[in-house]
mmCIF file of C-alpha atoms in Angstrom:
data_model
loop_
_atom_site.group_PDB
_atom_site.id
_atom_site.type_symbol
_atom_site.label_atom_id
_atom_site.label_comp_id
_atom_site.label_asym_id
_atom_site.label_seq_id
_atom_site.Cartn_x
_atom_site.Cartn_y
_atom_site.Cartn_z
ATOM 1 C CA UNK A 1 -36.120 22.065 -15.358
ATOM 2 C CA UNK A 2 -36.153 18.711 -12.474
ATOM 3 C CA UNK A 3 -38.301 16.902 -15.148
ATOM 4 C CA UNK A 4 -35.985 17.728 -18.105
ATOM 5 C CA UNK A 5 -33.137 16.955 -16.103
ATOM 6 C CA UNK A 6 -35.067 13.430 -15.426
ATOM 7 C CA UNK A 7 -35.629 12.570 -18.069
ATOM 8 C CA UNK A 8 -32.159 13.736 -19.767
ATOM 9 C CA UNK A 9 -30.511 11.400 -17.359
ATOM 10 C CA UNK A 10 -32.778 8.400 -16.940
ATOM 11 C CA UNK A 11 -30.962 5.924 -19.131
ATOM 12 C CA UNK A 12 -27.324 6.693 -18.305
ATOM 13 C CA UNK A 13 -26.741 3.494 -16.669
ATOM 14 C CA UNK A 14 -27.177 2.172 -19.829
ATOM 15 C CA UNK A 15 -24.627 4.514 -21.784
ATOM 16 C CA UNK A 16 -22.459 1.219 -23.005
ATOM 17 C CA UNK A 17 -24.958 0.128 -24.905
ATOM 18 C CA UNK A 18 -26.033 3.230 -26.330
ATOM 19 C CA UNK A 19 -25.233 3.991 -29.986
ATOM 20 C CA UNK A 20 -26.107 7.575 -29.946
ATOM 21 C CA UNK A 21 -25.061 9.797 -26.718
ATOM 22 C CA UNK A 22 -26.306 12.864 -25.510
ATOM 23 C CA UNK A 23 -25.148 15.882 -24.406
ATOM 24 C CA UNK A 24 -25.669 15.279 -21.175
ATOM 25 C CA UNK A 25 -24.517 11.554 -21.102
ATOM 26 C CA UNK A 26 -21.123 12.816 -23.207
ATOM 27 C CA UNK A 27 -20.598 15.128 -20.363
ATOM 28 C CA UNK A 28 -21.048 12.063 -17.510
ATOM 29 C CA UNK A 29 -18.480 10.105 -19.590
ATOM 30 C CA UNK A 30 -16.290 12.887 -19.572
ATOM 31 C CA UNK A 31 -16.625 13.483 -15.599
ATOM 32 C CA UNK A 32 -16.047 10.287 -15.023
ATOM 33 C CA UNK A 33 -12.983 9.956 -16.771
ATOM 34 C CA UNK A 34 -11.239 13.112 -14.695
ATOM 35 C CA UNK A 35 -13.073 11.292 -10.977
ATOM 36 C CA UNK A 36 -11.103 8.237 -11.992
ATOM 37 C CA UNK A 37 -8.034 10.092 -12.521
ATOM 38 C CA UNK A 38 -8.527 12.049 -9.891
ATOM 39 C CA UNK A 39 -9.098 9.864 -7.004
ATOM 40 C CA UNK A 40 -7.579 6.843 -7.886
ATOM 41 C CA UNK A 41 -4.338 7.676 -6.472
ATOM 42 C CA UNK A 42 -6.376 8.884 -3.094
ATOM 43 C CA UNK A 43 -7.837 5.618 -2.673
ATOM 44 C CA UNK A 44 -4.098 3.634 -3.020
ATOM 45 C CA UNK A 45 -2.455 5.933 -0.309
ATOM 46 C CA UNK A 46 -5.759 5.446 1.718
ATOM 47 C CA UNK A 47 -5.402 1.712 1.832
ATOM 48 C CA UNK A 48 -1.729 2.054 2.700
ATOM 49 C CA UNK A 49 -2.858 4.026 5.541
ATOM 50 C CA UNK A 50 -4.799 2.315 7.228
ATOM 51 C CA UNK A 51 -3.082 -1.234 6.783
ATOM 52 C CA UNK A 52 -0.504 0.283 9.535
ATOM 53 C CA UNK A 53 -0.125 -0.038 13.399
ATOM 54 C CA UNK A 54 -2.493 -2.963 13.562
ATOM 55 C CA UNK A 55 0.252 -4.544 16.480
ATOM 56 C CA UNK A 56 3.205 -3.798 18.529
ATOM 57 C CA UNK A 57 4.536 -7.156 19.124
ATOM 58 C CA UNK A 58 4.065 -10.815 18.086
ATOM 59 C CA UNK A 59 4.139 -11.620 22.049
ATOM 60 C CA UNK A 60 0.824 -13.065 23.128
ATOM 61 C CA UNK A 61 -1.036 -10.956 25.612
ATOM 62 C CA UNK A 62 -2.077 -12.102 29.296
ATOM 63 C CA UNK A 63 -5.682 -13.110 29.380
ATOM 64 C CA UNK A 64 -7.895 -9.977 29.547
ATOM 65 C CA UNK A 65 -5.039 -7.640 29.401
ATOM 66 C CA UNK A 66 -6.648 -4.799 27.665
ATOM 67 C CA UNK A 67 -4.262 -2.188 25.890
ATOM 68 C CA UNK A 68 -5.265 1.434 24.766
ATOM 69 C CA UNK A 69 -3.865 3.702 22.165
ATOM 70 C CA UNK A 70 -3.657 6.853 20.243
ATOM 71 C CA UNK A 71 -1.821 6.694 17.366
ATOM 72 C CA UNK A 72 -0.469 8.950 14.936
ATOM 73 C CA UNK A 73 0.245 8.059 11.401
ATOM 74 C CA UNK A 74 1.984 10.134 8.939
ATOM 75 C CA UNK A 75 1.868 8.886 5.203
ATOM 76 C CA UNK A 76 4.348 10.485 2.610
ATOM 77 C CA UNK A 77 3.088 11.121 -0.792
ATOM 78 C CA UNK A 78 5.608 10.753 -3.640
ATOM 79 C CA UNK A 79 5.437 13.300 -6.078
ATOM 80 C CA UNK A 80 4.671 10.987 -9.277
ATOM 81 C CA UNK A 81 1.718 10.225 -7.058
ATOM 82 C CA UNK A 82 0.770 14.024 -7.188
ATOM 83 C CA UNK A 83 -0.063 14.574 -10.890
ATOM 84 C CA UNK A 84 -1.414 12.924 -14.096
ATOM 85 C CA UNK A 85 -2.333 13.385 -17.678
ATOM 86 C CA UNK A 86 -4.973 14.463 -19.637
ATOM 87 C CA UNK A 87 -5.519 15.491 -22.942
ATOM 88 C CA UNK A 88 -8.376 15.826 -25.356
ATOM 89 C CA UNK A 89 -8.791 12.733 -26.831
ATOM 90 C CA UNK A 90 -9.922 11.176 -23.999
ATOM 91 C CA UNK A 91 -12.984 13.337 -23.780
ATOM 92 C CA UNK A 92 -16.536 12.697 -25.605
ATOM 93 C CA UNK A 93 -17.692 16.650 -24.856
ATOM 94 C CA UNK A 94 -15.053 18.925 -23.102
ATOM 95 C CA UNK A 95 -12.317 20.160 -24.122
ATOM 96 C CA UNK A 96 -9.175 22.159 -22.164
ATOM 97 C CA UNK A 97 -9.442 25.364 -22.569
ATOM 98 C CA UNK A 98 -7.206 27.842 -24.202
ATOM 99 C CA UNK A 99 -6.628 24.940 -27.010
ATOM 100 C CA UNK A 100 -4.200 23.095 -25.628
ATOM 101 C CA UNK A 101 -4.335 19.139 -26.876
ATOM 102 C CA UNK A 102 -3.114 17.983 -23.377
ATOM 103 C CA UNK A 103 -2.120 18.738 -20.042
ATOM 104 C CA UNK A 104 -0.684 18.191 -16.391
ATOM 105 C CA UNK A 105 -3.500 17.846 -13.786
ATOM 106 C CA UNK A 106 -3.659 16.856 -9.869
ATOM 107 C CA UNK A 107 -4.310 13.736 -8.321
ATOM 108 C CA UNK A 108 -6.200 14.133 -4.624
ATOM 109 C CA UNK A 109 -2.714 14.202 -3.709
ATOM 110 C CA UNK A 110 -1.845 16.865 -5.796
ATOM 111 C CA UNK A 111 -1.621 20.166 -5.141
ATOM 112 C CA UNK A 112 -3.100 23.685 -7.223
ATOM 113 C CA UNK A 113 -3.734 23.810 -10.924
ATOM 114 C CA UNK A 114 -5.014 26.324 -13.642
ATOM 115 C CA UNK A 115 -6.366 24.076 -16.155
ATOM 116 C CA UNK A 116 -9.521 24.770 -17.213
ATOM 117 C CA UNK A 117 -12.225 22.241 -18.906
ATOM 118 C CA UNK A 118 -15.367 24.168 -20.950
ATOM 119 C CA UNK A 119 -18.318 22.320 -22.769
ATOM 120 C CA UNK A 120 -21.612 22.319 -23.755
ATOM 121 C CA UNK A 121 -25.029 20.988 -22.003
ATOM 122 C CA UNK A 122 -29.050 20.787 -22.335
ATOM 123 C CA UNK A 123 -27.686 24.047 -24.993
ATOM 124 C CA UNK A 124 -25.958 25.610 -22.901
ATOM 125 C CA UNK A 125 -22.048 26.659 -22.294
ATOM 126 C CA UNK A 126 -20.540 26.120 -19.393
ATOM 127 C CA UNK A 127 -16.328 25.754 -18.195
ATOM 128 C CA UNK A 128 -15.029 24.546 -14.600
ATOM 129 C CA UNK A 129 -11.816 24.492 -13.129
ATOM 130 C CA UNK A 130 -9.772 20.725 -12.809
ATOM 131 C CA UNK A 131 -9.757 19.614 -9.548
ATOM 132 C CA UNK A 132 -7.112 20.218 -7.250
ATOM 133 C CA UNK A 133 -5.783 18.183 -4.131
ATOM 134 C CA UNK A 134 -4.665 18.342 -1.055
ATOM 135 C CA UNK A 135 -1.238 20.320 -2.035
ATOM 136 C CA UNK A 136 0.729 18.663 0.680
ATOM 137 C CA UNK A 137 4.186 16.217 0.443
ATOM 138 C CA UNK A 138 2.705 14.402 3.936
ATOM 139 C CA UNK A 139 -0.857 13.718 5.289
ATOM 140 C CA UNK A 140 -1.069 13.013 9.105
ATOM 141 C CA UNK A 141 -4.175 10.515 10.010
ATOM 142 C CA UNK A 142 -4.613 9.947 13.861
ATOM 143 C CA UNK A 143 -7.184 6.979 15.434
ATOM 144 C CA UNK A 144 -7.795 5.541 18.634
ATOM 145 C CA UNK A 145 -6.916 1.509 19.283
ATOM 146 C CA UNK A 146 -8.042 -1.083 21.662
ATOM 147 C CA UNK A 147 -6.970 -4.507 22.416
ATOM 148 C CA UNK A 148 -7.960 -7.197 24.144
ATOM 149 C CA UNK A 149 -5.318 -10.919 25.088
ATOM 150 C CA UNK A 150 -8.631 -13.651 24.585
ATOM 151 C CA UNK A 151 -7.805 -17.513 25.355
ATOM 152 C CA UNK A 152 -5.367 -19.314 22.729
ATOM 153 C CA UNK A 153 -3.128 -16.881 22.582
ATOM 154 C CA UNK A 154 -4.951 -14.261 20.365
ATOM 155 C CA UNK A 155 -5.359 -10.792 20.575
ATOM 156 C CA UNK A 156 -8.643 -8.661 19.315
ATOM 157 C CA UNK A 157 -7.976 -4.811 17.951
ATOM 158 C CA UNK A 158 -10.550 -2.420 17.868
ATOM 159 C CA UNK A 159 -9.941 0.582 15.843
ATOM 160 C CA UNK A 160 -12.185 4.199 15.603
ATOM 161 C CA UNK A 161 -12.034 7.514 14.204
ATOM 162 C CA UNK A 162 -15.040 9.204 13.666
ATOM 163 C CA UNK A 163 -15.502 11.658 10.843
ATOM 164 C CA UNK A 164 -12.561 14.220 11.067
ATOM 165 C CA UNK A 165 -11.762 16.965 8.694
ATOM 166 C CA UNK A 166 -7.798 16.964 7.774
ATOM 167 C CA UNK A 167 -6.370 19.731 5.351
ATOM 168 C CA UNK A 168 -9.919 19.899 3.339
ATOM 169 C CA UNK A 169 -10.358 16.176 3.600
ATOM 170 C CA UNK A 170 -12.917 14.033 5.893
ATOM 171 C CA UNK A 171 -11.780 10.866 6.761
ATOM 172 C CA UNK A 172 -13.921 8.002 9.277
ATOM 173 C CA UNK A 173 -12.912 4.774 9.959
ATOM 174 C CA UNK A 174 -13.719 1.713 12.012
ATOM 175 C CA UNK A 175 -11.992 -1.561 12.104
ATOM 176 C CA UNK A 176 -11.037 -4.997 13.889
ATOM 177 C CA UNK A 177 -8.758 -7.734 13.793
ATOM 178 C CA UNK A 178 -7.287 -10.642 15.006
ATOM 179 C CA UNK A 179 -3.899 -11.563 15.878
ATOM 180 C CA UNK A 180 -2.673 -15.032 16.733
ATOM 181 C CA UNK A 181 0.696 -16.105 18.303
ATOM 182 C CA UNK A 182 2.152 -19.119 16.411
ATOM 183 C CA UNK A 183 4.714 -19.733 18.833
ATOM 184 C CA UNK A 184 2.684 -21.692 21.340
ATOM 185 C CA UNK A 185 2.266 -24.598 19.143
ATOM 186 C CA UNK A 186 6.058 -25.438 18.896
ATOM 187 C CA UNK A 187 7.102 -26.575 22.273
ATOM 188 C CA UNK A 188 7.479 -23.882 24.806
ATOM 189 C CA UNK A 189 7.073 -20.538 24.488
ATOM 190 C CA UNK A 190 10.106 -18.414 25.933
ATOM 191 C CA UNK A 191 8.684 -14.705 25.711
ATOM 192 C CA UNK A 192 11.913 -13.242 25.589
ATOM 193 C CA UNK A 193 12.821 -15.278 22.405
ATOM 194 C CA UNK A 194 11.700 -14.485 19.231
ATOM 195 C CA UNK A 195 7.855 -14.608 18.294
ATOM 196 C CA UNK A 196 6.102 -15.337 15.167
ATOM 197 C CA UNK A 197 2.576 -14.179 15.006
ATOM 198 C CA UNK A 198 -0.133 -13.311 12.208
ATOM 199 C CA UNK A 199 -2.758 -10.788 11.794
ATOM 200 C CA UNK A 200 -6.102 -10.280 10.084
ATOM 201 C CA UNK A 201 -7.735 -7.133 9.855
ATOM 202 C CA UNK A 202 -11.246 -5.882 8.532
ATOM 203 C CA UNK A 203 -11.671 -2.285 8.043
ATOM 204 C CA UNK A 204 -14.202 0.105 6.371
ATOM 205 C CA UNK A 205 -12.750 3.525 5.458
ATOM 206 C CA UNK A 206 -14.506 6.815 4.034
ATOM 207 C CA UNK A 207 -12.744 9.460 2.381
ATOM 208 C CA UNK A 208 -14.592 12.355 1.016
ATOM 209 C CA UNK A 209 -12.932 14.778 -1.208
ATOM 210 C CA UNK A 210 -14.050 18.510 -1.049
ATOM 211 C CA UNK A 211 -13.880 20.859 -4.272
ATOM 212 C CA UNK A 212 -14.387 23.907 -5.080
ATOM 213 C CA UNK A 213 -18.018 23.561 -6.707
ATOM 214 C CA UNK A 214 -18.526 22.397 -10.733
ATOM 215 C CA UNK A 215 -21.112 24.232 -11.816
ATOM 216 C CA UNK A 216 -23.143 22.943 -15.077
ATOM 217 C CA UNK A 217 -26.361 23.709 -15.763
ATOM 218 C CA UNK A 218 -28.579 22.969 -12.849
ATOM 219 C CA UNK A 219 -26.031 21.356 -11.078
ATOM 220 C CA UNK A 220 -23.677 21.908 -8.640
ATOM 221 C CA UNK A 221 -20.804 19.423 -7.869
ATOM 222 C CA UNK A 222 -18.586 19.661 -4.756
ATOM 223 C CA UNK A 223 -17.489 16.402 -3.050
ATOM 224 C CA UNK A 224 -16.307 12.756 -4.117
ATOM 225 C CA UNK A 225 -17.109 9.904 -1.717
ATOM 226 C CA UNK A 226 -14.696 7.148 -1.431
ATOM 227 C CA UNK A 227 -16.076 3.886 0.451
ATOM 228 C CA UNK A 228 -13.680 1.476 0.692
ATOM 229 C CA UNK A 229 -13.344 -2.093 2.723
ATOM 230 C CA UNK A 230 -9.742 -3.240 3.235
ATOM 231 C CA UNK A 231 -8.776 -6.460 4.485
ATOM 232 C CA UNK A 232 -5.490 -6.742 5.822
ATOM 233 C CA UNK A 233 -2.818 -9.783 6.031
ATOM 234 C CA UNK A 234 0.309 -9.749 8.040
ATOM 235 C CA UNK A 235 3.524 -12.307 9.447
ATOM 236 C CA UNK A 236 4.997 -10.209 11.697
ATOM 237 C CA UNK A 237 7.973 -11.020 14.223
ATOM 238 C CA UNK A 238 9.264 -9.787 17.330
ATOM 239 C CA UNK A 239 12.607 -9.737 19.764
ATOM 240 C CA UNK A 240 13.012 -8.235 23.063
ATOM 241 C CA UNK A 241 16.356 -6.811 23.987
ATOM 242 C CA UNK A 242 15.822 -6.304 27.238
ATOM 243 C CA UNK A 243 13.553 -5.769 29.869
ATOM 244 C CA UNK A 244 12.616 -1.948 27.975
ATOM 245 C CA UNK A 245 13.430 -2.089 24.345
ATOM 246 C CA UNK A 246 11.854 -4.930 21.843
ATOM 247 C CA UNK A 247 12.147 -4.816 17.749
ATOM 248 C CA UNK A 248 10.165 -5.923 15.094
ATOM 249 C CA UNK A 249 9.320 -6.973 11.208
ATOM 250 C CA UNK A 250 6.352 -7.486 9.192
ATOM 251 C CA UNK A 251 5.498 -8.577 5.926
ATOM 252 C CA UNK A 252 1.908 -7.591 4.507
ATOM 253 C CA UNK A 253 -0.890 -7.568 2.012
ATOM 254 C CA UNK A 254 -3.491 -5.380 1.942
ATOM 255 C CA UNK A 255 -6.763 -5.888 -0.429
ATOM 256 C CA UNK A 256 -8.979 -3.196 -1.020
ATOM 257 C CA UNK A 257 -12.876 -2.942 -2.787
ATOM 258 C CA UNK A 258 -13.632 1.025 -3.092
ATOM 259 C CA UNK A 259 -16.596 2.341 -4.365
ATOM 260 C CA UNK A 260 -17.028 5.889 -5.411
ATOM 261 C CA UNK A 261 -19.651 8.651 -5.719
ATOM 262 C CA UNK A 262 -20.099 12.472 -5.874
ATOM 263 C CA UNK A 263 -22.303 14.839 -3.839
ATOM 264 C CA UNK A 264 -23.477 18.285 -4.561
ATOM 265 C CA UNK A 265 -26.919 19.901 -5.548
ATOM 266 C CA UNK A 266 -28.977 18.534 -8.407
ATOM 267 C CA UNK A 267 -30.805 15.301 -7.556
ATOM 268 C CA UNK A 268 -31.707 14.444 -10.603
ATOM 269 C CA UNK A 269 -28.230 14.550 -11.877
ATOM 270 C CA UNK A 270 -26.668 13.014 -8.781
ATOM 271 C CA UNK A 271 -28.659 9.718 -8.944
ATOM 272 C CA UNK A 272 -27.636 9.241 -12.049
ATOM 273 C CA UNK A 273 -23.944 9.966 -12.595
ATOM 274 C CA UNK A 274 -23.392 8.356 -9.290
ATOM 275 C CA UNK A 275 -25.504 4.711 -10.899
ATOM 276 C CA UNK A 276 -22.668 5.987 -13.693
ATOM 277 C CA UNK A 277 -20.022 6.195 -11.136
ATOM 278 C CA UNK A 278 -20.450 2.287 -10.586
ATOM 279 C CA UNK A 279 -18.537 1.867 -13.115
ATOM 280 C CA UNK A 280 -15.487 3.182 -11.041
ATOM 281 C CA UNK A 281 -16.234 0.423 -8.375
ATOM 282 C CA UNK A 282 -12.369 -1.111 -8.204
ATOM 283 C CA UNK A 283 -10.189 -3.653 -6.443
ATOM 284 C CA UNK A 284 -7.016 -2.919 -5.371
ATOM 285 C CA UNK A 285 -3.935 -4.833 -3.672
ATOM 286 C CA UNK A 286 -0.614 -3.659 -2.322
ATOM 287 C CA UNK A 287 2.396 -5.473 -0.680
ATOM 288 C CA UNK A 288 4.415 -3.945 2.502
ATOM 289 C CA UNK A 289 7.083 -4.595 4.282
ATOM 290 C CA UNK A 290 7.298 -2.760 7.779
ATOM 291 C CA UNK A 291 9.935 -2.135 10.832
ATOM 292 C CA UNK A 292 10.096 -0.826 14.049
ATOM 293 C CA UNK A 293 10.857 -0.950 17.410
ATOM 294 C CA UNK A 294 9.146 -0.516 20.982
ATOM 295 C CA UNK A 295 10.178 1.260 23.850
ATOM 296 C CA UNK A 296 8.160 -0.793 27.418
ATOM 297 C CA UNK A 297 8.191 1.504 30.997
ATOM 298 C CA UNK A 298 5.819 0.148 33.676
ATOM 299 C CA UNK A 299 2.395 0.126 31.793
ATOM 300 C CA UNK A 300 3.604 2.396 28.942
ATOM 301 C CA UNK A 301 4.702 1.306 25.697
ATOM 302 C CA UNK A 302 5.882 3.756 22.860
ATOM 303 C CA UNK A 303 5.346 2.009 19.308
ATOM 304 C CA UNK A 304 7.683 3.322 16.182
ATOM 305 C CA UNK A 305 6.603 1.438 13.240
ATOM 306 C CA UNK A 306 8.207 2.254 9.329
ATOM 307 C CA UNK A 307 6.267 0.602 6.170
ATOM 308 C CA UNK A 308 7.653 0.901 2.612
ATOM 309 C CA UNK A 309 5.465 -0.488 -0.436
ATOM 310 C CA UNK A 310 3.670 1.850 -2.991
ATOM 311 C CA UNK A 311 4.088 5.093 -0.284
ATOM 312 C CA UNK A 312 5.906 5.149 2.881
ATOM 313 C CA UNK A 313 4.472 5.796 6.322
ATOM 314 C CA UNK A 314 5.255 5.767 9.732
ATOM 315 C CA UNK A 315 3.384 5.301 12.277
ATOM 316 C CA UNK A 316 3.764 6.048 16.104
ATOM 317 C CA UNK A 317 1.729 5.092 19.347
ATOM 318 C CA UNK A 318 1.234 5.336 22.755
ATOM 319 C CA UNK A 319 -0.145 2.265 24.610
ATOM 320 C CA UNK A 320 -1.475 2.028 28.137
ATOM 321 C CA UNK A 321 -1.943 -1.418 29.509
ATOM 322 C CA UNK A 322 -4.808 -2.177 32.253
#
C-alpha cells in the first residue's frame, strides 16, 4: 500500500501542469481548497494578535533599566469572521453530502458544523466531516515580555511563549523589537511632555489547528500547521498626567508571510499534499490603530492597551521595573 501511495502522489507538485488528474491528486485539490478556507481567517486574527502590547510608553527608558511582564491579550472574533462558503463547484472530487449544491462552513474561528464532504480514492469511498473551529466569540493569548533602556534612547523587547494549548489550539511564539524615542533629537526632552517614539518588531508565530481526524484511505489527517513571520511597524505617542497615570496612541502596520501544512499519519501522503500545500504560502498586511492608558506605583506599572483594525483586542500587562 506505502509504494502505491508513492507513487500515486509523486508528481503532485506538479498538478498545474497536469492535463489529466487523478483520483488522488483531485482529492489534494479539493483539500486544499477547504485548508485555505479554513485557516485563512486563523492566520489574520493571529497576526492581529500578536502585533499588540509591544510598548507602554513612548518615554525613553534609563540606561539598563530592565522591565518585566506578563501580559494578557484577549482578541474578539467577529462573527463574519466565523463562517464561509462552499459549494460544489469548487470541488474537482467531493461533493457535500446529502446533495446539497452549497453550504455554510467554519472558519478556525468558527464554531460546530454538520456538513459532511464524501468522495472517492485509489477505488475506494470514503466521507469526512468539515472542519470545525474553535466555537468561541473571544480567544485569550498570554506571553511573557522583557525590556531593556540601551544607549540613544532605545529600548529592546523580548517576547516568549512556549508551546501552549488554548481551547484545542497550540500556539508558540518568540519575538523582538526595537523602540526608539524621537524626541531627543528636537531640543530638550521634557519627560513629562508629550513623546513621539517608533517601534519595529520581528516575530515568528506557530499556530496548529487540531481536528477531529480525516480519514481517507491510508491516511489519517488531524492537524494544520500555521508558520507565520510578522513584522511589525508602529508611531506611537505618549502623555503623563501626573506623577501615576500616563495615556497613549498608536498607529500600526503589521506584515505577515504564513506558510501552511498538515500533520497526521500517512507519510507518503503527507509529503506530498504538504509540497501541495505550498501553494497556500501567503502574505498578508493589516492597519491598526490602538489606545490606552497606564497606571505607574513605585516599580509597578499596569498597561491597558485597545486596538481596532480587522478584529479588536485588548491587551493588559503588568510590568515590574529593576
Amino acid at each position: 500500500m506505502k509504494k502505491k501511495l508513492f507513487l500515486a502522489f509523486a508528481f503532485i507538485p506538479f498538478l498545474v501542469f497536469s492535463q489529466e488528474y487523478t483520483e488522488t491528486e483531485l482529492v489534494v485539490l479539493d483539500l486544499l481548497t477547504l485548508s485555505k478556507k479554513f485557516a485563512t481567517p486563523g492566520a489574520e486574527a493571529t497576526m492581529h494578535q500578536s502585533s499588540a502590547g509591544w510598548y507602554t510608553s513612548a518615554k525613553q527608558k534609563e540606561l539598563w533599566e530592565i522591565d518585566i511582564s506578563i501580559h494578557g491579550n484577549l482578541l474578539f472574533i467577529p462573527e463574519k469572521k466565523g463562517t464561509t462558503r462552499i459549494s460544489n463547484s469548487e470541488f474537482h472530487n467531493l461533493s457535500i453530502r446529502g446533495g446539497a449544491e452549497s453550504a455554510t462552513i467554519p472558519t478556525a474561528l468558527g464554531g460546530d458544523t454538520d456538513v459532511f464532504y464524501e468522495g472517492t480514492m485509489m477505488g475506494a469511498e470514503f466521507e469526512f466531516q468539515s472542519l470545525e473551529g474553535i466555537g468561541k466569540k473571544s480567544v485569550f493569548y498570554p506571553f511573557l515580555q522583557a525590556s531593556v533602556g540601551l544607549p540613544l534612547g532605545t529600548n529592546i523587547v523580548l517576547r516568549y511563549l512556549p508551546l501552549t494549548k488554548i481551547e484545542g489550539v497550540e500556539y508558540k511564539v518568540a519575538g523582538v523589537g526595537l523602540q526608539h524615542n524621537f524626541n531627543q533629537h528636537f531640543g530638550e526632552n521634557n519627560q513629562n511632555g508629550i513623546q513621539v517614539a517608533g517601534l519595529i518588531a520581528y516575530s515568528q508565530v506557530g499556530v496548529f489547528h487540531l481536528f477531529k481526524p480525516i480519514e481517507l484511505p491510508g491516511v489519517a489527517l488531524n492537524k494544520i500547521k500555521i508558520n507565520g513571520n510578522l513584522w511589525e511597524f508602529q508611531l506611537l505617542g505618549s502623555k503623563d498626567l501626573n506623577q501615576y497615570f500616563e495615556v497613549f496612541s498608536a498607529v500600526g502596520l503589521t506584515m505577515g508571510s504564513f506558510n501552511y501544512q498538515i500533520g497526521g499519519e500517512g507519510e507518503a501522503f503527507l509529503n506530498a499534499l504538504n509540497n501541495a500545500y505550498k501553494r497556500l504560502n501567503a502574505s498578508e498586511q493589516t492597519f491598526k490603530f490602538e489606545a490606552g492608558f497606564n497606571v505607574n506605583f513605585k516599580k509597578f506599572t499596569f498597561n491597558s492597551v485597545f486596538s481596532a483594525g480587522d478584529f479588536f483586542n485588548y491587551n493588559i500587562g503588568i510590568h515590574y521595573k529593576i
